[in-house]
Short mmCIF file of C-alpha atoms in Angstrom, two decimals:
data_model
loop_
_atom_site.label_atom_id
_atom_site.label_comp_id
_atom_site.label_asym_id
_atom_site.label_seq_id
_atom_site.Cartn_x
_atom_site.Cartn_y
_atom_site.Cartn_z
CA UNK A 1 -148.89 -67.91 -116.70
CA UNK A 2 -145.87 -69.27 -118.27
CA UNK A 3 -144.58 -73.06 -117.69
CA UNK A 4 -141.33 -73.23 -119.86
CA UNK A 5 -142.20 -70.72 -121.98
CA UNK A 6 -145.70 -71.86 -123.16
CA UNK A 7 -148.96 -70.09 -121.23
CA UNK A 8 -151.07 -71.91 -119.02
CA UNK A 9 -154.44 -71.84 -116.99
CA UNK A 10 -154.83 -74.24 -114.17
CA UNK A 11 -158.46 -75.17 -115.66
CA UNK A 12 -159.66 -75.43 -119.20
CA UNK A 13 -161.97 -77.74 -121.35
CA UNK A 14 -160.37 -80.93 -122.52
CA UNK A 15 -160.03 -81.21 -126.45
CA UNK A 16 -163.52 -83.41 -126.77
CA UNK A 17 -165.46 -79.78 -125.75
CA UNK A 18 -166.66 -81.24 -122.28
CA UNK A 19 -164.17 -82.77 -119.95
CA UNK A 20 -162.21 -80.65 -118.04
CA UNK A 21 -158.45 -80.84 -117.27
CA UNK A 22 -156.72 -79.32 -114.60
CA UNK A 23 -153.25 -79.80 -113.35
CA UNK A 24 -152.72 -81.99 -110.31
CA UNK A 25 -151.12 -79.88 -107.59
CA UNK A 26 -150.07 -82.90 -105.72
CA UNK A 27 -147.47 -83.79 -107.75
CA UNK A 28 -145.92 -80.79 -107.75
CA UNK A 29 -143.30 -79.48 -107.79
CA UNK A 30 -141.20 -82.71 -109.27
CA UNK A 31 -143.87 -83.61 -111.31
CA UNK A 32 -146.50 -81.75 -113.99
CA UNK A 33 -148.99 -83.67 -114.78
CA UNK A 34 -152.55 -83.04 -116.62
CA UNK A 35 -155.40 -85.00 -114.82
CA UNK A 36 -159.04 -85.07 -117.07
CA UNK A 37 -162.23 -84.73 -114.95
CA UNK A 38 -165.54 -86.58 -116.65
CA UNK A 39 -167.77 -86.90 -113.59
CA UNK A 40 -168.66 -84.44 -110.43
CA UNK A 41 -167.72 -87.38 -108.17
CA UNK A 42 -164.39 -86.55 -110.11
CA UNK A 43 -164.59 -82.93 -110.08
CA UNK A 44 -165.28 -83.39 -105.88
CA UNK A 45 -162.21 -85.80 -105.34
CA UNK A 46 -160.04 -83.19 -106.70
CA UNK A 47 -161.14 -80.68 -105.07
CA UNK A 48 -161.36 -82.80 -101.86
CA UNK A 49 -157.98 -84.26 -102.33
CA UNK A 50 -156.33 -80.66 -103.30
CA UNK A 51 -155.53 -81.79 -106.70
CA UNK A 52 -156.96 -78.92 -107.05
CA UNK A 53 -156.65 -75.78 -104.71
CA UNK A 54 -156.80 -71.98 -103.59
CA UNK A 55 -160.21 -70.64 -103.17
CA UNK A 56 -161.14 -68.89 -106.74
CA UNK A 57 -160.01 -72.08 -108.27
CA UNK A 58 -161.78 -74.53 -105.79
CA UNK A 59 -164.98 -72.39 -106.99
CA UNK A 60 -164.24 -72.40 -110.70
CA UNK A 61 -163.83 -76.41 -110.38
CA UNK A 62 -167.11 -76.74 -108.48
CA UNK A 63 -168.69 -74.70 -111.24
CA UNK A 64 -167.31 -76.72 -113.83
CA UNK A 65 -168.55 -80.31 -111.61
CA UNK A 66 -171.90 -79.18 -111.93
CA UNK A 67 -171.60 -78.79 -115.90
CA UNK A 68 -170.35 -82.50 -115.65
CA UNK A 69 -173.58 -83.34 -113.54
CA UNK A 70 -175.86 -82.03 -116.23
CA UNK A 71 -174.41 -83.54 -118.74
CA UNK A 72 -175.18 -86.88 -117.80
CA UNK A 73 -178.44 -86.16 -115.51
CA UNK A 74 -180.16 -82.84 -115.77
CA UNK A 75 -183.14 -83.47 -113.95
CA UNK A 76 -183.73 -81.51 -110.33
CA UNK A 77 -182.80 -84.34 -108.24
CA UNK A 78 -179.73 -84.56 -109.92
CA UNK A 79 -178.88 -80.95 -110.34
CA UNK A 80 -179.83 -80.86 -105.61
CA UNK A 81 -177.82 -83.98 -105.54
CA UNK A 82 -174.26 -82.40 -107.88
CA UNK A 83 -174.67 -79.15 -105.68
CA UNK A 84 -175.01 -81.38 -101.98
CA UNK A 85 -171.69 -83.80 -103.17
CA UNK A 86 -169.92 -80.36 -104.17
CA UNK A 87 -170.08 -78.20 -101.41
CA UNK A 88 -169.19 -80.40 -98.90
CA UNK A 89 -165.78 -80.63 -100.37
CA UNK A 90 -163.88 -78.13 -98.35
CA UNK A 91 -165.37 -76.22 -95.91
CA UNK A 92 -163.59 -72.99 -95.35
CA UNK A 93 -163.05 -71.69 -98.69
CA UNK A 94 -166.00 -69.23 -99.23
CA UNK A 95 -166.09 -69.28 -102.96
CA UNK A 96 -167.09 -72.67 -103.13
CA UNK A 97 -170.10 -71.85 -102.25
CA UNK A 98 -170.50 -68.75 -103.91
CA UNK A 99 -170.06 -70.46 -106.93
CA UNK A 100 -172.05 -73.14 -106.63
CA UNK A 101 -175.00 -70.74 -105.65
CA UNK A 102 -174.44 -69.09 -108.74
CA UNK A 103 -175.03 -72.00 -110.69
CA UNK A 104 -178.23 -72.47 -108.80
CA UNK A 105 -179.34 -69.69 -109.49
CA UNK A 106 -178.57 -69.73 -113.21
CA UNK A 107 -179.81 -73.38 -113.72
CA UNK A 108 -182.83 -74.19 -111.11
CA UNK A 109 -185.48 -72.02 -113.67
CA UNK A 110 -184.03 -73.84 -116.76
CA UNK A 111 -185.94 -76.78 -118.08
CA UNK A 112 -183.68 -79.96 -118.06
CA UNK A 113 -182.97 -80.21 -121.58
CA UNK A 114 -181.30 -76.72 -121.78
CA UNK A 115 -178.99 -76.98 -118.34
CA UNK A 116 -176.35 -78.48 -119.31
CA UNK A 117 -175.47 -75.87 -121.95
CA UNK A 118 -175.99 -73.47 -119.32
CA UNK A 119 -173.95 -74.38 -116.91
CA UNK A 120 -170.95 -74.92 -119.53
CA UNK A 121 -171.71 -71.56 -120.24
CA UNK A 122 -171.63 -69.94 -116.52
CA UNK A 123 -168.87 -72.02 -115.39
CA UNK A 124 -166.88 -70.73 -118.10
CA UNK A 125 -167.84 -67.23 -117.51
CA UNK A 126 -167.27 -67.48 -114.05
CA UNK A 127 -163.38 -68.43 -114.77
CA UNK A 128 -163.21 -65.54 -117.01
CA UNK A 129 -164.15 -63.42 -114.45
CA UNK A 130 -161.76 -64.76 -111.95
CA UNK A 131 -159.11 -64.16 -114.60
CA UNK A 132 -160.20 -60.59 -115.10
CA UNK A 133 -160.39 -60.11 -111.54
CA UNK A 134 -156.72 -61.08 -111.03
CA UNK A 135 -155.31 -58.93 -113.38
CA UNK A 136 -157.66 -55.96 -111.68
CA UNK A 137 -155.89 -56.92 -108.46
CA UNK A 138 -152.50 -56.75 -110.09
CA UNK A 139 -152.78 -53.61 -111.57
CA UNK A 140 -153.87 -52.33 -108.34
CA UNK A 141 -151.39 -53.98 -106.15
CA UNK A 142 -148.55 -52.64 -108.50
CA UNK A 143 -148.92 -49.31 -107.24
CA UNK A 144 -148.33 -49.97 -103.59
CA UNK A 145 -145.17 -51.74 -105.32
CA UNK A 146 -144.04 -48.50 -107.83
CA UNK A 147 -144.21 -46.26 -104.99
CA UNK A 148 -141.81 -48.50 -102.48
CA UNK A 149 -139.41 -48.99 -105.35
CA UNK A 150 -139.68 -45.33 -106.00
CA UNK A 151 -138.74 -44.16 -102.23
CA UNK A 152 -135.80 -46.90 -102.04
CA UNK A 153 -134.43 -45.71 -105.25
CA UNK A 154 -133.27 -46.41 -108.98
CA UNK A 155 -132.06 -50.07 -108.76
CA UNK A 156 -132.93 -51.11 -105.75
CA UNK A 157 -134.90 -54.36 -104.83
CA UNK A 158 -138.61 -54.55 -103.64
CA UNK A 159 -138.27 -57.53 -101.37
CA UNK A 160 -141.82 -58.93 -100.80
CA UNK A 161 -142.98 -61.90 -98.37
CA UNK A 162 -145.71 -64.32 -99.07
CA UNK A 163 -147.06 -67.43 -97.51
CA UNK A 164 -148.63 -70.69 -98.89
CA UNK A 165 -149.74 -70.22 -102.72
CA UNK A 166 -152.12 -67.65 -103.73
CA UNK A 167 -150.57 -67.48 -107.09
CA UNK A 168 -151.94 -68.42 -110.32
CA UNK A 169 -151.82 -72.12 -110.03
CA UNK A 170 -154.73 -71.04 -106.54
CA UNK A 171 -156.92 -69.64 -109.40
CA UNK A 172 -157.51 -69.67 -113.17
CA UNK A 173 -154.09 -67.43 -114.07
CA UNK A 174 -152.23 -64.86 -112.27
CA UNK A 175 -153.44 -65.16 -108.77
CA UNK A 176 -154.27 -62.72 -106.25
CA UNK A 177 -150.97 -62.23 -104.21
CA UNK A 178 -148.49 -62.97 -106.62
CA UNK A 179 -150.52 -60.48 -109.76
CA UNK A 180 -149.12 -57.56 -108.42
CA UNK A 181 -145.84 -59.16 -108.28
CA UNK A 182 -146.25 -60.75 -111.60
CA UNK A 183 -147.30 -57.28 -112.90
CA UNK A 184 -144.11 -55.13 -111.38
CA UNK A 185 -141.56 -57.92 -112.01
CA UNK A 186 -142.72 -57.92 -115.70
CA UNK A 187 -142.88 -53.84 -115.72
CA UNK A 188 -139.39 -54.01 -114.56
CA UNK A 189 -139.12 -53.26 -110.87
CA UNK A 190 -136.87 -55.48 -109.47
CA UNK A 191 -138.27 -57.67 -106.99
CA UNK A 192 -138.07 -60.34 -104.83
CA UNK A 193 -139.84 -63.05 -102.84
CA UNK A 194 -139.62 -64.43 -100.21
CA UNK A 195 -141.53 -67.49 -99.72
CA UNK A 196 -142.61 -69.44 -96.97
CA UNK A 197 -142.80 -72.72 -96.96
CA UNK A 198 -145.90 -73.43 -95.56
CA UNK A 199 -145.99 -76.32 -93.35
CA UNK A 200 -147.96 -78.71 -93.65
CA UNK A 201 -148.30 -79.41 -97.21
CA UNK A 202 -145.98 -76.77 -98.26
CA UNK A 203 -147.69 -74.93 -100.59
CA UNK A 204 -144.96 -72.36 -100.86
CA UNK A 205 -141.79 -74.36 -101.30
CA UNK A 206 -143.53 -76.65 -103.93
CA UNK A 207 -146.20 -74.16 -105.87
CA UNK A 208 -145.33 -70.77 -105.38
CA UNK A 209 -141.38 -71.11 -105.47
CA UNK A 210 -142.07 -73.81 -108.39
CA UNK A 211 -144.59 -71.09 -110.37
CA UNK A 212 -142.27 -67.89 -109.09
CA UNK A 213 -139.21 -69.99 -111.27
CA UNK A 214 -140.93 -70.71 -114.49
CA UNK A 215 -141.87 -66.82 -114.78
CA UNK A 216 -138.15 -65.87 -114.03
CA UNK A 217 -139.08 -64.19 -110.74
CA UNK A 218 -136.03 -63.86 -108.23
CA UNK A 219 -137.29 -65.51 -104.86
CA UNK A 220 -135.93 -67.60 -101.36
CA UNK A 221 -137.50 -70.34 -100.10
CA UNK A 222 -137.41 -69.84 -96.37
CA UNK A 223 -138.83 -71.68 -92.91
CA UNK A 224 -141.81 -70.50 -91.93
CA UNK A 225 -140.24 -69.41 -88.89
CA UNK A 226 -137.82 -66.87 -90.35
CA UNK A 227 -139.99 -64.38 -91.47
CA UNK A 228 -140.67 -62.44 -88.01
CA UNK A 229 -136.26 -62.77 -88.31
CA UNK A 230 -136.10 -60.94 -91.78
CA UNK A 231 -138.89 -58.07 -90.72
CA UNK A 232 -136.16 -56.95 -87.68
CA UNK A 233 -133.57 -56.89 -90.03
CA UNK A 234 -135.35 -54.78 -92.44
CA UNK A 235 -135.36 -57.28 -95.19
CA UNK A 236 -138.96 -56.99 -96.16
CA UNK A 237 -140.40 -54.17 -97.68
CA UNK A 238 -144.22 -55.43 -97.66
CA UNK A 239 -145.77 -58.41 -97.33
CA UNK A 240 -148.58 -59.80 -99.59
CA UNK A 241 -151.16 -63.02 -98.60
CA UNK A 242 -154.03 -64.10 -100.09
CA UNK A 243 -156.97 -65.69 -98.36
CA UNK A 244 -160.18 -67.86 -98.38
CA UNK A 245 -162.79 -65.93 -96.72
CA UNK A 246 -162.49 -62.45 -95.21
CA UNK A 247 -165.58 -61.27 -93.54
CA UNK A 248 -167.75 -57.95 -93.47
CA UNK A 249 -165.37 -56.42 -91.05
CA UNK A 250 -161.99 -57.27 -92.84
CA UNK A 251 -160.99 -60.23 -90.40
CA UNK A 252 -159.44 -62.70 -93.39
CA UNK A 253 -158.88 -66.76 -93.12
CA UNK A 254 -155.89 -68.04 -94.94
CA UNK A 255 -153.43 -70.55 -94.42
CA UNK A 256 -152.00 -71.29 -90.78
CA UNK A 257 -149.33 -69.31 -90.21
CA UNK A 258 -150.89 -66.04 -91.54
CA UNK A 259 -152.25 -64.37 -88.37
CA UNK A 260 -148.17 -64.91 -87.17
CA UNK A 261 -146.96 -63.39 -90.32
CA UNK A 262 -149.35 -60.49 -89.80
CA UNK A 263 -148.13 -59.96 -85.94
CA UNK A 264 -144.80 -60.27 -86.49
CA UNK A 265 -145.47 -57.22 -89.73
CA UNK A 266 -147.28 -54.64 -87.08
CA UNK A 267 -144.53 -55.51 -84.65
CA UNK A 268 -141.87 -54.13 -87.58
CA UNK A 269 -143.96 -51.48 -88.90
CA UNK A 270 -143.84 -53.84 -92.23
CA UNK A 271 -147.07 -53.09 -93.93
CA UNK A 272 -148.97 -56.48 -94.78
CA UNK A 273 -151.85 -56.25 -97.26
CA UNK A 274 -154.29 -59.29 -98.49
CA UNK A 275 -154.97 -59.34 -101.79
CA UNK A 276 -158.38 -60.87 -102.79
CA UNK A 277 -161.21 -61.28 -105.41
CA UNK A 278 -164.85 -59.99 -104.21
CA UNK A 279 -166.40 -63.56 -104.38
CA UNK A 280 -164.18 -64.89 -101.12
CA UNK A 281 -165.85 -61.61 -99.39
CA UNK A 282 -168.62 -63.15 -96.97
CA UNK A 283 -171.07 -60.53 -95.65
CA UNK A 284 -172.73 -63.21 -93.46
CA UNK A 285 -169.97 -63.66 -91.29
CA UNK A 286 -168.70 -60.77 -88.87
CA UNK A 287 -166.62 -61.94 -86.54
CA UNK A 288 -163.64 -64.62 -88.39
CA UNK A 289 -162.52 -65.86 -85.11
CA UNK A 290 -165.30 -67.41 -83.80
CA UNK A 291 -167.73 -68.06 -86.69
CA UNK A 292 -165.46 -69.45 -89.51
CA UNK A 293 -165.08 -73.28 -89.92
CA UNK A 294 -161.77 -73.91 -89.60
CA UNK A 295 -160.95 -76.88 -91.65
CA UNK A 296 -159.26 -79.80 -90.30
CA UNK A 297 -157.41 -82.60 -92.25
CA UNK A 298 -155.67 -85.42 -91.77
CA UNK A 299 -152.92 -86.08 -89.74
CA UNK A 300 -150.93 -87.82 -92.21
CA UNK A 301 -150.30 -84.32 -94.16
CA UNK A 302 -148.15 -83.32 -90.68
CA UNK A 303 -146.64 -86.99 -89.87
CA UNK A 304 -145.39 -87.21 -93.47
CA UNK A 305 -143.31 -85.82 -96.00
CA UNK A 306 -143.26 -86.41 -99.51
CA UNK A 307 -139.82 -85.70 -102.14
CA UNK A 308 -137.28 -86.59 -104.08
CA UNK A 309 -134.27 -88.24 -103.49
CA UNK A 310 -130.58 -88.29 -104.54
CA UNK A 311 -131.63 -90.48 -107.24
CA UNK A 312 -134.74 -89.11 -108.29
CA UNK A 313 -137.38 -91.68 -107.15
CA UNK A 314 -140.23 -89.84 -105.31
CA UNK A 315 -140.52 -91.08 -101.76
CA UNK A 316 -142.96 -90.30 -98.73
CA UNK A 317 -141.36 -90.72 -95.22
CA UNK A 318 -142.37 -90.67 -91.84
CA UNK A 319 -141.31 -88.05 -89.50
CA UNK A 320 -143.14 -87.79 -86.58
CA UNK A 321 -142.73 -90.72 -83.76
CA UNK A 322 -145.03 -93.39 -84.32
CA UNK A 323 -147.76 -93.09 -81.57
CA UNK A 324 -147.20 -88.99 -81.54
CA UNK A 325 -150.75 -87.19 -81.75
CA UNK A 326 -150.83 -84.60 -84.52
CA UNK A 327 -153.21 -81.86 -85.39
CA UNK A 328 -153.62 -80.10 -88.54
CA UNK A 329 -155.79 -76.80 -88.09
CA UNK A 330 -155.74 -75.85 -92.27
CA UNK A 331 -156.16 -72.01 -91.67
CA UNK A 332 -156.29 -69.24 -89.30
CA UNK A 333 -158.14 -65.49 -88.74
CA UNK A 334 -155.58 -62.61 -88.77
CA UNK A 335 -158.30 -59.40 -87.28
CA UNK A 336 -158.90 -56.51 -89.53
CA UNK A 337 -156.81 -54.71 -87.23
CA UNK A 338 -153.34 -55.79 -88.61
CA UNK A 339 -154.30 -55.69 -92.03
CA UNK A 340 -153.09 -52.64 -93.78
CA UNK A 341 -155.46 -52.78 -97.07
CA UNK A 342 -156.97 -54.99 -99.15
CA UNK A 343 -156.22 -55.49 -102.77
CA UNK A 344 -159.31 -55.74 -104.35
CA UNK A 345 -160.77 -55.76 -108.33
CA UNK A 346 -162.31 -51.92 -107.30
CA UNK A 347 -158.66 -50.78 -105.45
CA UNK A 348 -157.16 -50.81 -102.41
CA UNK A 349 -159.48 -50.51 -99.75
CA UNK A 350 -159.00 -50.40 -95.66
CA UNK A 351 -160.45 -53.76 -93.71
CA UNK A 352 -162.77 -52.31 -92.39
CA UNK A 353 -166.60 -52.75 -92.49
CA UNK A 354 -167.47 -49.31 -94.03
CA UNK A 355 -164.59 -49.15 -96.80
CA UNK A 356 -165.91 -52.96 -97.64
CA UNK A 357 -169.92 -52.17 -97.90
CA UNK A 358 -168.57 -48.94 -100.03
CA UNK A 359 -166.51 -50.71 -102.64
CA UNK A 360 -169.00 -53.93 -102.54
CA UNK A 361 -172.51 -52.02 -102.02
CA UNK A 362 -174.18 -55.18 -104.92
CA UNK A 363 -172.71 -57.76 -102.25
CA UNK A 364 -173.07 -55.75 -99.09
CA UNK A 365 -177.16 -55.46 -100.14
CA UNK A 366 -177.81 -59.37 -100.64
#
């Protein structure tokens, strides 16, 4: 996508053909700044530390720590030992894995001296198909967008909710929530966004709002909080969210805060889709509530806030009383029941388990 005028990926090979650079999300959205991995143990502190994030581009990462691995050990003890330090990382995010079994399964039969090409090879196809993915997903999800903007009339503004990032700087380019809005607003529907925040780390307010700006999108930054406010008052015409993991019955994980979003939506009669690529589709898991891992991190992200002041020096503060317990829960299940559809590569599909298995039969079978 576009940062001041020049296109971007969030991932690509460094200029010497191996490293890889990314940008590092936690300096956002003050500060862009390119950060070159050389190692896995590199590769796994980004992704641990959220320098990297969003579940396509956790996976794509993890693909592209492996390649690293090889490159400087390809033997099987070090290929078992790259795949054990990546998917540890993050827990919840189902592509991680998916990826990194892919790589497996590409790399275990190779001799050592070939593996290393190999898994340059796959890691870069895998982020090619995330990126063709997303734009399936955007052409898909700009329907659903024509057709409001068609029954409110010539002029008149789609006004869309989101919450955390699922944008393009969550996978290689144009996301999964925000391609459909990338793909109207640059068709010419008028839209608009509204964006959460997204408390803790506020993923909204400092990646989607700062992603939404450089592509000329109109948008609000708004308190978590207000959204349920703005559905009553008719304000938003659809919502869009992305997610981690959604499982064989259409329950979906995403950021905390979703499943309220997604109440709040039925309650209005706002319909509230999920937009996702196949990969973060787990047919091993039924039931989101109780068999996801729900990740948990560090209280610091909750007592803290990071920013910039008056005079542009970037500070962290305290804002919880010292001696206050915190908890940070990273995600949530919203049940298949609230979803409206899902925004998939292959269409729009209910969250349900036979319109899943139907669209997916390859991934439903293994």
């Amino acid at each position: 996508m576009n940062v001041n005028g020049r296109h971007y990926r969030t991932i690509w090979l460094n200029a010497d053909g191996w490293a890889v650079d990314i940008i590092d999300q936690t300096k956002f959205p003050h500060v862009f700044e390119v950060v070159t991995l050389r190692t896995p143990e590199e590769a796994a502190f980004a992704i641990k530390d959220m320098l990297v994030r969003g579940a396509p581009l956790i996976g794509v990462t993890a693909a592209y720590g492996m390649a690293l691995a090889m490159r400087q050990d390809a033997s099987d003890a070090a290929l078992e030992g790259a795949y054990e330090l990546l998917v540890k990382t993050r827990p919840t995010a189902i592509n991680l894995k998916w990826a990194l079994d892919g790589m497996m399964r590409v790399l275990k039969p190779h001799a050592a001296g070939g593996r290393a090409a190999q898994a340059y090879a796959r890691a870069a196809a895998i982020a090619e198909e995330d990126v063709a993915i997303n734009q399936a997903i955007g052409r898909n999800g700009f329907a659903i967008i024509r057709n409001i903007a068609a029954r409110k009339g010539p002029g008149e503004t789609v006004n869309i909710l989101t919450h955390c990032n699922a944008g393009w700087l969550a996978t290689v380019d144009w996301g999964t929530a925000t391609a459909p809005i990338y793909t109207a607003h640059d068709a010419g529907i008028p839209v608009h966004v509204w964006v959460d925040e997204t408390r803790p780390r506020n993923q909204g307010a400092s990646l989607t709002a700062w992603e939404l700006l450089h592509h000329g999108v109109p948008h609000t930054v708004i308190p978590d909080n207000t959204g349920g406010h703005l559905m009553q008052h008719g304000l938003v015409d659809m919502a869009i969210v992305g997610t981690d993991r959604t499982t064989a019955r259409g329950d979906v994980c995403n950021k905390i805060g979703t499943y309220l979003k997604a109440l709040a939506a039925h309650d209005n009669g706002v319909p509230f889709y999920v937009a996702l690529p196949s990969p973060t589709i787990d047919f091993t898991v039924v039931d989101g509530v109780r068999e996801i891992p729900i990740e948990q991190r560090g209280g610091h992200e909750v007592s803290h806030l990071t920013g910039r002041t008056e005079d542009g020096r970037i500070e962290t503060v305290e804002i919880v009383p010292r001696g206050s317990k915190v908890a940070n829960y990273a995600f949530d299940v919203t049940p298949a029941r609230f979803v409206t559809g899902l925004i998939t590569e292959r269409g729009v599909i209910a969250a349900n388990r036979e319109a899943i298995a139907r669209a997916f039969p390859e991934r439903a079978a293994q």
